Phi, psi and omega in degrees: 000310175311280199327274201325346177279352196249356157255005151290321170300315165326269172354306214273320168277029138288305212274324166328298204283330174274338170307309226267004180293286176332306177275333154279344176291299172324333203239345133274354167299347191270307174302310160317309218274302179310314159315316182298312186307297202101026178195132152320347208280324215261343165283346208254333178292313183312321184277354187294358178229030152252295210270010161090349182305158170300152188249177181297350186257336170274347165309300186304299194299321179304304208305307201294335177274337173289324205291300192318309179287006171280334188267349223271356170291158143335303198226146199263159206290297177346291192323312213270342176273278196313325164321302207299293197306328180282337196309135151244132186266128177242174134296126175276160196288129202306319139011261161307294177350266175334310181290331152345277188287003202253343191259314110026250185260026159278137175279002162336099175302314164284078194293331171313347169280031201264327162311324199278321156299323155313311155320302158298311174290298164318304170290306206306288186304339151286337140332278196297349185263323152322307166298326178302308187288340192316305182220049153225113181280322189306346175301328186313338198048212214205138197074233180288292165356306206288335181265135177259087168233196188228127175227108192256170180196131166230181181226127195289323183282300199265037198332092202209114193257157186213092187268139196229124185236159175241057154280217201299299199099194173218161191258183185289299174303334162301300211285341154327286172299326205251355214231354190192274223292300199264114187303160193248152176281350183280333182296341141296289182330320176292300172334300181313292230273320141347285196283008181279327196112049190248163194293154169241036140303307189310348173337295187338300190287357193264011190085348169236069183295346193292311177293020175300325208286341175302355190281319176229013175237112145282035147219151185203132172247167217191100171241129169231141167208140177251143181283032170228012179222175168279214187238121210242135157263137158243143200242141171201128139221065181077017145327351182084353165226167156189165187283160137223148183216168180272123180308113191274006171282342199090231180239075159293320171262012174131236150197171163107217203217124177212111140296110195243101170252156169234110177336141154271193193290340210254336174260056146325317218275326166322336175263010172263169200273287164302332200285328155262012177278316185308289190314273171326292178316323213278296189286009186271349205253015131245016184256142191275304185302137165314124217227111213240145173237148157272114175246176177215163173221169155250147193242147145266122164228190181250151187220114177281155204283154178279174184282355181254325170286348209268299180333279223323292185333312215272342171287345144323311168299298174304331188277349199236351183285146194254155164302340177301265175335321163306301168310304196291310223304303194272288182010280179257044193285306160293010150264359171239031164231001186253323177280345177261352160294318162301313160301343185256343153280348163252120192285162187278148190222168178214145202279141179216111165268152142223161161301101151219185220240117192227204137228129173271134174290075192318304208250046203274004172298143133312109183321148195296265287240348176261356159297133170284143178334326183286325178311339213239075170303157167303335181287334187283312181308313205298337165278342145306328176292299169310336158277001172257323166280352181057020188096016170312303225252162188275166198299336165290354196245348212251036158271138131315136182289322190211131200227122141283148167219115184224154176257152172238307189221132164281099057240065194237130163233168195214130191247141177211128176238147185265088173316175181241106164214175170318124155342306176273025174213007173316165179199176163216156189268097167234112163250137190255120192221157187222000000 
């Protein structure tokens, strides 16, 4: 028993001893092959189909999925250099700052007038490129230019809302100004009124509905283009500065104004569908201009089957078929030359649902006030009321005691509403619309 162990030992360093000449030899043919090239790259490739390494086609394909996710953004990483490099940093106006931080860290439960503001802000500028065209038509331009709407849209992955209007537009020193440095006489005023206790539904009036949108965004761009200027980004987050840069896309819209906020974790509810098909239709009733949702739905539709699902079905079919069926088979044989005639003039098709994406036209109602009276149910005056006061009045309250509709000089028509309050405080609701 011993010998024989010593002559297996013997053996395996024979064999050893002759192996190993080889694997060197083999493994400087390699190095030689890498030296030539003039890259490790070309040896560590040579060896790819022993040791499991990537071949050039999986190479290539990493390459293609970095480049899509490089695009797969707004801006492609050039565009995102040339922003960084072209950017101008302002300070917002010490003001604005303050109104900022109060909007900021406010506990407001109705976070939602920010749409309403933003809407708003949005009609105003298509208002003004309308008045404008009176007696310049060509401002309006050509096509898509020409329609004066509003288009919100979000996006779910990148929680991100985006309202887009083809008004006036803002030049580079607008978005400076209008957008920071320079104070308003309502940004104190509001500020004043705020700290008295008054509600901050109320922004609106003071003129800086805009910074509304920090209530459910910590970041917000701002893309505008005038037809006297290029086309400019403002970046802001809510940092006490912000940017402007020359848009490095070129003329993506056009003319006009497009907000894109990005949500914090607590406004989700913004990225429902409904939940802003509800909000919009509620703030549309006082825009004239036409106000579009992107929604998607889902369809079944038919798709035809390919030549390999079709094999694979018949052998399945053939594979599953009985001897009974087989007998009915031979049988009825011209009648299964009269149905594969049909099949073969009708192609075989199989059921598919997919997602799409279209816009729905929200606000295609006619404004209340242009309406005639007989037209106008009372549940419609009372969704209007409630949309004038915005939650001024408490929930016991926000029926009108009373409603009138008149017209005085055409084309200003006129709504008067009767609050239901104290006596020693009555008042009227009087809204004016054209």
């Amino acid at each position: 028993m011993l010998l024989k162990s010593c002559l297996l030992t013997l053996a395996a360093f024979c064999a050893l001893s002759v192996a190993l000449p080889h694997v060197n030899t083999f493994t400087d043919s390699l190095v030689e092959q890498a030296s030539d090239v003039g890259s490790v790259n070309a040896f560590a490739q040579s060896m790819s189909y022993r040791t499991g390494l990537k071949t050039d086609s999986d190479a290539v394909e990493t390459e293609e999925a970095a480049a899509e996710e490089e695009v797969a953004g707004d801006f492609t990483a050039e565009q995102k250099v040339a922003i960084e490099e072209g950017e101008e940093k302002f300070e917002f106006q010490a003001e604005v700052s303050r109104l900022m931080d109060i909007i900021i860290n406010s506990l407001y439960k109705q976070k939602s007038i920010f749409l309403r503001e933003i809407i708003s802000n949005a009609s105003d500028a298509l208002d003004k490129l309308r008045f404008l065209a009176l007696s310049d038509e060509e401002l309006l331009g050509e096509g898509e230019n020409a329609e004066l709407e509003i288009r919100v849209s979000y996006d779910k992955e990148e929680r991100t809302l985006t309202i887009r209007d083809r008004g006036v537009g803002m030049t580079k020193q607008d978005l400076i100004q209008n957008l920071g440095t320079v104070a308003r006489s309502g940004t104190t005023q509001f500020i004043e009124a705020v700290a008295a206790g008054q509600d901050l539904s109320l922004i609106g009036q003071f003129g800086v509905g805009f910074y509304s949108v920090y209530l459910v965004a910590d970041r917000v761009r701002v893309t505008s283009k005038h037809n006297d200027d290029a086309q400019h980004i403002w970046d802001s987050t809510a940092d006490a500065t912000f940017t402007v840069a020359e848009d490095p896309r070129g003329d993506t819209l056009g003319r006009g104004t497009e907000i894109k906020l990005y949500l914090k974790e607590d406004a989700s509810e913004y990225l429902a569908q409904d939940k802003l098909e509800q909000l919009i239709k509620r703030y549309s009733e006082f825009i004239t201009f036409p106000i579009y949702l992107h929604k998607s739905k889902t369809e079944t539709i038919e798709v035809p089957v390919e030549e390999e699902e079709e094999e694979e079905e018949e052998e399945d079919s053939a594979a599953a078929a009985t001897d009974e069926e087989e007998e009915e088979e031979a049988s009825d044989e011209e009648e299964e030359e009269e149905e594969e005639e049909e099949e073969e003039e009708a192609p075989k098709t199989r059921t598919e649902t997919k997602t799409v994406w279209y816009w729905d036209h929200m606000n295609d109602q006619p404004a209340i006030w242009t309406r005639s009276k007989s037209e106008v149910t009372d549940e419609e005056y009372i969704r209007f009321f409630k949309g004038l006061h915005s939650g001024k009045y408490s929930p016991q309250t926000d029926v009108p005691n009373a409603c009138a509709q008149f017209v005085c000089r055409a084309p200003t028509h006129r709504v008067l509403f009767l609050p239901v309050l104290p006596f020693f405080c009555a008042s009227f609701v009087l809204f004016v619309g054209r």
